[in-house]
């Protein structure tokens, strides 16, 4: 029976090349970790999915009803270089059987195009891979002579790929570029300083895609909306790229720290001082979590505190390794990645709270002057802030936001004059018993003011996190009082 006939879809997973050049022990560990990660991720979609591990690949077979979701998760899982979709035929032992099956599946691919056949063979057969390629290519040319432009072994428009593993034939129908990197769980853990903007989210994505278990820390400079927004982005990144492992987000109240900076620090050193104190606090949290490194989204000379001299001064405040994967990237490059991974709209609509704005900020700080300024600061304020830090699991953020969110949550639509607004960025819209509008969250600020304000509006999203964020933001910035959250 074939996977085609059984109404299932087969995926062949090819590993990130850097995995395959590792030593035997390291390679085995990484493949085992990826296998374990895929079990956790894909079984959450369907328990009927089959995952089989080999020394050079992993094969996944799922029911066709779960193909789209399974494919998407495979493309977002670190450690995977290629995702091949294949049609499987069993008990194939002759070239005649191979060429007929391949032509059955791939004939449409070569219509109006040049092609060649690539074959990979494993097992003891009375023929070699070149024999398969010649016979299949010749047969497909003969069967489709009036439709195809012919064989071109040098620069074909279509490559017909197949694998014969003993008596199992896999005909490759689609090829997808994977995320690459190493499997999460093989490269240790890091603590990412998250503001929710372009830089910190892209930096976090880059460490996740490299296989680093990325936890988050947020310094609240004032505002529930900002905290909810950062937690929403952290949840989004984890949900998209990191669900194989549980991670946390820690929130540290930093309003009093900012006040102390204003009271004790020369204005030209305020920005650098704030960054130093964030690293110091992050180091303490990382020590508790037994994490060896910190992550920031800083890019050289993007702002005054990010010159090489100032970054060096900032790093003196802690003993942890600080990774800055964006250090040599331009802002357009960073924004392009944010757009690709889906965090652009979150960053653009994130409420901003500038806790420290220096007049005439120093761009080439003095080590001696920084030492003098640091002695003026009352570190008991920092101690208290760290003491009041709150850590939650990222997968439980929806419950956390429900507690800290200040907007009422409505489940029954029959008891009021409501209009539901679906603020998800997807095209689909929830169906309800009342008037329902579709306004993606990134258009809310512009579009909401156009609506009649004599009724109550209920914001809807999957978890209620975006709804709390943007409802709170509109309430704080525009003084709207007719916004609530809809959770059916």
XYZ file of C-alpha atoms in Angstrom:
488
model
C 0.000 0.000 0.000
C 1.256 3.520 -0.754
C 0.934 6.576 1.405
C -0.914 8.025 -1.573
C -3.497 5.240 -1.503
C -3.790 5.332 2.298
C -4.750 9.042 2.252
C -1.648 10.038 4.157
C 1.235 12.363 3.327
C 4.902 11.511 3.737
C 7.586 14.058 4.594
C 11.305 13.324 4.406
C 13.326 15.536 6.753
C 16.929 16.366 5.822
C 19.190 17.616 8.597
C 21.022 20.931 8.797
C 24.436 20.270 7.111
C 26.426 21.350 10.173
C 24.808 18.476 12.069
C 26.104 15.935 9.573
C 29.750 17.080 9.832
C 29.809 16.723 13.627
C 31.514 13.798 15.316
C 29.511 10.606 15.733
C 28.507 11.271 19.331
C 27.463 14.891 18.763
C 25.606 14.018 15.569
C 23.700 11.215 17.274
C 22.769 13.505 20.142
C 21.451 16.204 17.780
C 19.450 13.775 15.672
C 17.946 12.220 18.787
C 17.055 15.677 20.107
C 15.382 16.664 16.824
C 13.471 13.386 16.833
C 12.275 14.057 20.390
C 11.351 17.648 19.510
C 9.325 16.515 16.501
C 7.474 13.959 18.585
C 6.352 16.649 21.015
C 5.461 19.154 18.281
C 3.732 16.848 15.794
C 1.912 14.633 18.290
C 0.228 17.795 19.574
C -1.279 18.096 16.080
C -2.234 14.427 15.668
C -1.440 11.322 17.683
C -1.771 9.310 14.453
C 1.387 10.833 12.977
C 4.266 8.396 12.466
C 7.869 9.560 12.967
C 10.783 7.281 12.038
C 14.434 8.154 12.621
C 17.350 7.174 10.338
C 21.035 8.075 10.441
C 20.651 10.674 7.654
C 16.968 11.657 7.777
C 13.689 11.523 9.658
C 10.499 10.383 7.949
C 7.101 11.742 8.984
C 3.779 10.355 7.795
C 0.572 12.194 8.725
C -3.079 12.019 7.745
C -3.902 14.319 4.840
C -6.232 16.411 6.970
C -3.194 17.529 8.993
C -0.823 18.119 6.048
C -0.901 21.924 6.080
C -0.308 22.276 9.823
C 2.330 19.523 9.871
C 4.211 21.054 6.942
C 4.201 24.478 8.576
C 5.571 23.164 11.873
C 8.315 21.244 10.070
C 9.363 24.428 8.285
C 9.518 26.286 11.614
C 11.470 23.669 13.576
C 15.192 24.378 14.131
C 17.550 21.667 12.885
C 15.790 20.962 9.596
C 17.459 21.951 6.322
C 14.996 20.506 3.815
C 11.436 19.199 3.956
C 10.639 16.885 1.067
C 7.095 15.806 0.305
C 6.948 12.320 -1.170
C 4.587 9.656 -2.442
C 5.580 6.230 -1.120
C 5.213 2.892 -2.903
C 6.046 -0.401 -1.174
C 7.262 -3.759 -2.500
C 8.962 -2.266 -5.550
C 11.753 -4.482 -6.888
C 12.174 -3.861 -10.621
C 13.107 -0.873 -12.773
C 9.932 -1.366 -14.783
C 7.861 -0.873 -11.640
C 9.921 2.179 -10.679
C 9.584 3.963 -14.005
C 5.852 3.415 -14.162
C 5.268 4.724 -10.639
C 7.540 7.727 -11.104
C 5.865 8.673 -14.360
C 2.458 8.282 -12.725
C 3.371 10.864 -10.088
C 5.774 13.221 -11.902
C 4.505 13.407 -15.509
C 2.647 16.663 -14.867
C 5.809 18.303 -13.522
C 7.663 18.047 -16.861
C 4.951 19.408 -19.153
C 6.490 22.160 -21.290
C 9.823 21.903 -19.440
C 13.192 20.198 -19.688
C 13.959 17.630 -17.001
C 16.358 15.102 -15.598
C 16.028 12.255 -13.094
C 18.012 12.004 -9.848
C 17.911 8.672 -8.038
C 19.224 7.607 -4.646
C 19.402 3.885 -3.892
C 19.935 1.939 -0.665
C 19.961 -1.865 -0.532
C 20.977 -4.826 -2.644
C 19.403 -4.558 -6.092
C 20.619 -5.904 -9.473
C 20.923 -2.327 -10.761
C 22.639 0.920 -9.795
C 21.367 4.486 -9.363
C 22.533 5.542 -12.897
C 20.558 2.625 -14.309
C 17.413 3.912 -12.591
C 18.026 7.446 -13.859
C 18.544 6.370 -17.480
C 15.562 4.020 -17.561
C 13.145 6.347 -15.761
C 14.268 9.343 -17.825
C 13.914 7.424 -21.082
C 10.513 6.064 -20.130
C 9.181 9.483 -19.099
C 10.518 11.030 -22.318
C 8.811 8.353 -24.421
C 5.531 8.592 -22.512
C 5.436 12.402 -22.612
C 7.254 13.183 -25.850
C 4.582 15.564 -27.108
C 4.308 17.412 -23.786
C 7.853 17.813 -22.490
C 10.740 19.827 -23.936
C 13.042 16.858 -23.367
C 15.908 15.744 -21.132
C 18.630 18.195 -20.061
C 21.134 16.712 -17.612
C 23.070 19.994 -17.190
C 20.511 22.749 -16.595
C 17.078 21.139 -16.357
C 14.017 23.166 -15.491
C 12.681 20.250 -13.425
C 14.572 17.645 -11.407
C 12.549 14.481 -10.833
C 13.892 13.036 -7.582
C 13.318 9.574 -6.190
C 14.682 7.349 -3.457
C 14.669 3.568 -3.493
C 15.246 2.282 0.036
C 15.418 -1.507 -0.326
C 11.918 -2.166 -1.744
C 10.353 1.140 -0.765
C 10.098 3.804 -3.481
C 9.695 7.471 -2.562
C 8.892 9.890 -5.364
C 9.636 13.475 -4.315
C 6.839 15.833 -5.289
C 7.762 19.074 -3.451
C 10.868 20.525 -1.799
C 10.792 23.180 0.922
C 13.673 25.093 2.491
C 13.726 24.535 6.246
C 14.766 26.819 9.084
C 18.239 25.294 9.432
C 20.215 25.633 12.640
C 20.528 23.114 15.433
C 17.684 21.429 17.331
C 16.549 23.334 20.413
C 17.914 21.559 23.448
C 21.403 20.979 22.047
C 22.945 24.434 22.554
C 22.031 25.361 26.107
C 19.809 28.228 27.275
C 19.943 32.002 27.088
C 18.033 34.900 28.673
C 16.825 37.469 26.143
C 16.263 41.087 27.157
C 12.945 41.787 25.420
C 11.409 45.166 24.644
C 9.012 43.797 22.027
C 10.423 45.971 19.238
C 12.097 44.903 16.015
C 15.563 44.292 17.416
C 14.941 42.178 20.499
C 12.390 39.961 18.743
C 14.670 39.297 15.768
C 17.611 38.587 18.072
C 15.470 36.090 19.988
C 14.411 34.406 16.751
C 18.044 34.062 15.672
C 19.075 32.289 18.879
C 16.020 30.034 18.735
C 16.772 29.126 15.120
C 20.335 28.271 16.154
C 19.008 25.747 18.672
C 19.328 27.829 21.833
C 16.531 27.541 24.380
C 15.534 31.204 24.637
C 13.928 32.536 27.818
C 12.792 36.146 28.111
C 13.138 39.016 30.556
C 11.233 42.303 30.380
C 11.912 45.525 32.279
C 8.650 47.342 32.863
C 9.263 51.087 32.716
C 5.576 51.805 33.221
C 2.422 50.584 31.557
C 0.347 47.427 31.593
C -0.151 47.637 27.816
C 3.584 47.411 27.153
C 3.956 44.405 29.442
C 1.067 42.619 27.742
C 2.529 43.464 24.338
C 5.942 42.028 25.155
C 4.369 38.881 26.550
C 2.316 38.537 23.369
C 5.479 38.670 21.209
C 7.283 36.218 23.492
C 4.325 33.842 23.198
C 4.241 34.257 19.427
C 7.952 33.419 19.037
C 7.685 30.415 21.342
C 4.528 29.145 19.666
C 6.017 29.469 16.185
C 9.585 28.248 16.714
C 10.057 26.782 20.180
C 7.162 24.668 21.459
C 9.416 21.641 21.858
C 10.678 23.189 25.117
C 9.113 25.111 27.957
C 10.555 28.590 28.542
C 9.788 31.483 30.851
C 9.362 35.227 30.791
C 10.380 37.302 33.802
C 8.988 40.787 34.392
C 10.958 43.208 36.560
C 9.322 46.485 37.708
C 11.858 49.153 36.781
C 9.986 52.418 37.418
C 11.786 53.059 40.727
C 15.126 52.216 39.132
C 14.488 54.852 36.471
C 13.550 57.369 39.158
C 16.807 56.670 40.983
C 18.766 57.128 37.742
C 17.220 60.582 37.318
C 18.054 61.439 40.916
C 21.638 60.182 40.963
C 23.148 60.079 37.473
C 24.528 62.763 35.180
C 22.100 63.150 32.274
C 24.677 62.278 29.612
C 25.280 58.877 31.260
C 21.629 57.986 31.966
C 21.126 55.763 28.905
C 24.309 53.779 29.464
C 23.498 53.457 33.154
C 20.037 52.061 32.399
C 21.516 49.407 30.109
C 24.115 48.481 32.737
C 21.452 48.067 35.409
C 19.363 45.894 33.085
C 22.333 43.601 32.547
C 23.026 43.458 36.274
C 19.432 42.497 37.036
C 19.370 39.984 34.165
C 22.545 38.377 35.473
C 20.909 37.736 38.831
C 17.841 36.161 37.211
C 20.062 34.100 34.925
C 22.039 32.867 37.944
C 18.813 31.647 39.541
C 17.910 29.824 36.317
C 21.450 28.451 35.842
C 21.729 30.209 32.476
C 25.184 31.151 31.238
C 24.478 33.865 28.658
C 22.366 36.967 28.027
C 20.963 38.191 24.715
C 20.267 41.725 23.510
C 19.118 43.210 20.217
C 21.757 45.927 20.173
C 23.299 46.941 16.852
C 26.510 48.939 16.664
C 25.865 52.708 16.508
C 22.107 52.353 16.014
C 21.642 54.621 19.043
C 24.060 56.555 21.215
C 24.423 53.832 23.849
C 25.458 51.280 21.224
C 28.843 52.588 20.135
C 31.673 50.126 20.668
C 33.000 52.110 23.633
C 29.599 52.353 25.300
C 28.835 48.669 24.715
C 32.144 47.820 26.351
C 31.254 50.034 29.320
C 27.832 48.415 29.558
C 29.323 44.907 29.502
C 31.584 45.730 32.442
C 28.493 45.698 34.653
C 28.065 41.910 34.496
C 30.110 38.723 34.232
C 27.797 36.828 31.894
C 28.481 36.243 28.228
C 26.364 38.756 26.278
C 25.383 37.775 22.727
C 24.430 40.475 20.203
C 23.562 38.720 16.936
C 22.377 41.988 15.349
C 25.569 43.879 16.143
C 26.572 44.369 12.477
C 23.104 44.372 10.891
C 21.410 47.432 9.428
C 17.903 48.429 10.445
C 16.432 47.520 7.024
C 17.980 44.038 7.305
C 16.505 43.599 10.780
C 13.082 44.778 9.642
C 13.204 42.392 6.680
C 13.737 39.452 9.030
C 10.937 40.711 11.292
C 8.622 40.795 8.297
C 9.638 37.267 7.276
C 9.047 35.730 10.705
C 5.809 37.619 11.384
C 6.854 39.994 14.193
C 6.803 43.193 12.111
C 3.210 44.163 12.908
C 3.727 43.423 16.605
C 6.787 45.689 16.700
C 5.101 48.487 14.762
C 2.103 48.568 17.097
C 4.016 48.081 20.344
C 3.367 50.823 22.930
C 6.595 52.649 23.718
C 7.676 53.790 27.157
C 10.914 55.770 27.160
C 12.047 55.642 30.731
C 15.335 57.463 30.235
C 15.932 60.106 27.577
C 19.347 61.688 28.007
C 20.113 65.194 26.879
C 23.427 65.226 25.042
C 24.008 61.471 25.597
C 27.618 60.410 25.688
C 28.707 58.448 22.602
C 32.254 57.686 23.723
C 31.969 57.155 27.440
C 34.797 57.276 29.911
C 35.496 54.169 32.006
C 36.651 56.373 34.874
C 33.620 58.664 34.667
C 31.273 55.658 34.485
C 32.830 54.251 37.631
C 32.222 57.570 39.386
C 28.615 57.763 38.189
C 27.899 54.175 39.223
C 28.978 54.913 42.806
C 26.197 57.519 43.107
C 23.441 54.997 42.434
C 21.532 53.458 45.357
C 21.680 49.734 44.534
C 19.090 48.835 47.167
C 16.569 50.111 44.613
C 17.841 47.566 42.092
C 17.790 44.865 44.779
C 14.134 45.597 45.473
C 13.245 45.510 41.782
C 14.860 42.091 41.352
C 13.179 40.881 44.525
C 9.796 41.818 43.007
C 10.453 40.057 39.691
C 7.656 37.765 38.519
C 8.372 34.733 36.334
C 5.730 32.832 34.372
C 5.884 30.054 31.817
C 5.426 31.414 28.307
C 2.852 28.726 27.473
C 0.724 30.077 30.356
C 0.849 33.716 29.258
C -2.837 33.785 28.391
C -3.679 33.009 32.024
C -1.180 35.594 33.241
C -2.536 38.301 30.943
C -6.059 37.547 32.143
C -4.864 38.392 35.656
C -2.910 41.569 34.881
C -5.234 42.829 32.132
C -7.563 45.614 33.183
C -10.284 45.172 30.559
C -13.469 43.249 31.326
C -13.834 39.878 29.592
C -17.229 39.042 28.042
C -18.363 35.546 27.057
C -22.139 36.010 26.680
C -23.159 38.235 23.748
C -26.869 38.300 24.604
C -26.632 40.745 27.479
C -25.475 43.944 25.795
C -25.287 46.203 22.728
C -22.090 44.655 21.433
C -20.074 44.687 18.229
C -17.293 42.103 18.035
C -14.057 43.118 16.310
C -11.833 40.253 15.178
C -8.330 41.757 15.462
C -6.332 38.723 14.317
C -3.982 39.314 11.372
C -5.282 36.218 9.541
C -7.908 36.622 6.817
C -10.582 34.541 8.539
C -13.153 36.190 10.789
C -15.042 34.704 13.736
C -18.770 34.177 13.315
C -20.977 35.475 16.139
C -24.635 36.229 16.850
C -23.994 39.991 16.782
C -22.457 42.465 14.357
C -18.867 41.394 13.712
C -16.116 43.429 12.083
C -12.647 42.451 10.850
C -9.934 44.963 11.745
C -6.391 43.528 12.069
C -4.686 44.777 15.219
C -2.133 46.834 13.289
C -4.966 48.937 11.786
C -6.925 49.429 15.015
C -5.559 52.820 15.992
C -6.500 54.288 12.598
C -9.813 52.490 12.067
C -11.344 52.404 15.556
C -11.857 56.183 15.714
C -14.006 55.945 12.550
C -16.558 53.712 14.286
C -19.684 55.059 16.040
C -18.869 55.343 19.726
C -22.399 54.831 21.086
C -21.938 51.077 21.570
C -19.539 48.674 23.222
C -16.840 46.928 21.225
C -15.448 43.523 22.107
C -11.973 42.727 20.776
C -11.421 39.111 19.813
C -8.203 37.143 19.248
C -7.179 33.544 19.838
C -5.897 33.870 23.406
C -7.194 37.295 24.418
C -3.645 38.644 24.764
C -3.700 40.947 21.739
C -7.174 42.077 22.724
C -6.036 43.120 26.194
C -2.966 44.853 24.746
C -4.667 46.952 22.102
C -7.783 47.625 24.134
C -5.631 48.842 27.013
C -3.479 50.892 24.665
C -6.482 52.649 23.106
C -7.949 53.273 26.532
C -4.702 54.760 27.862
C -3.765 56.823 24.804
C -7.162 57.868 23.421
C -9.379 57.643 26.535
C -11.844 55.156 25.040
C -14.049 53.536 27.681
C -16.207 51.310 25.475
C -13.737 48.467 24.829
C -13.826 45.005 26.353
C -12.442 41.570 25.487
C -14.493 38.766 23.949
C -13.597 35.213 25.001
C -16.274 32.728 23.808
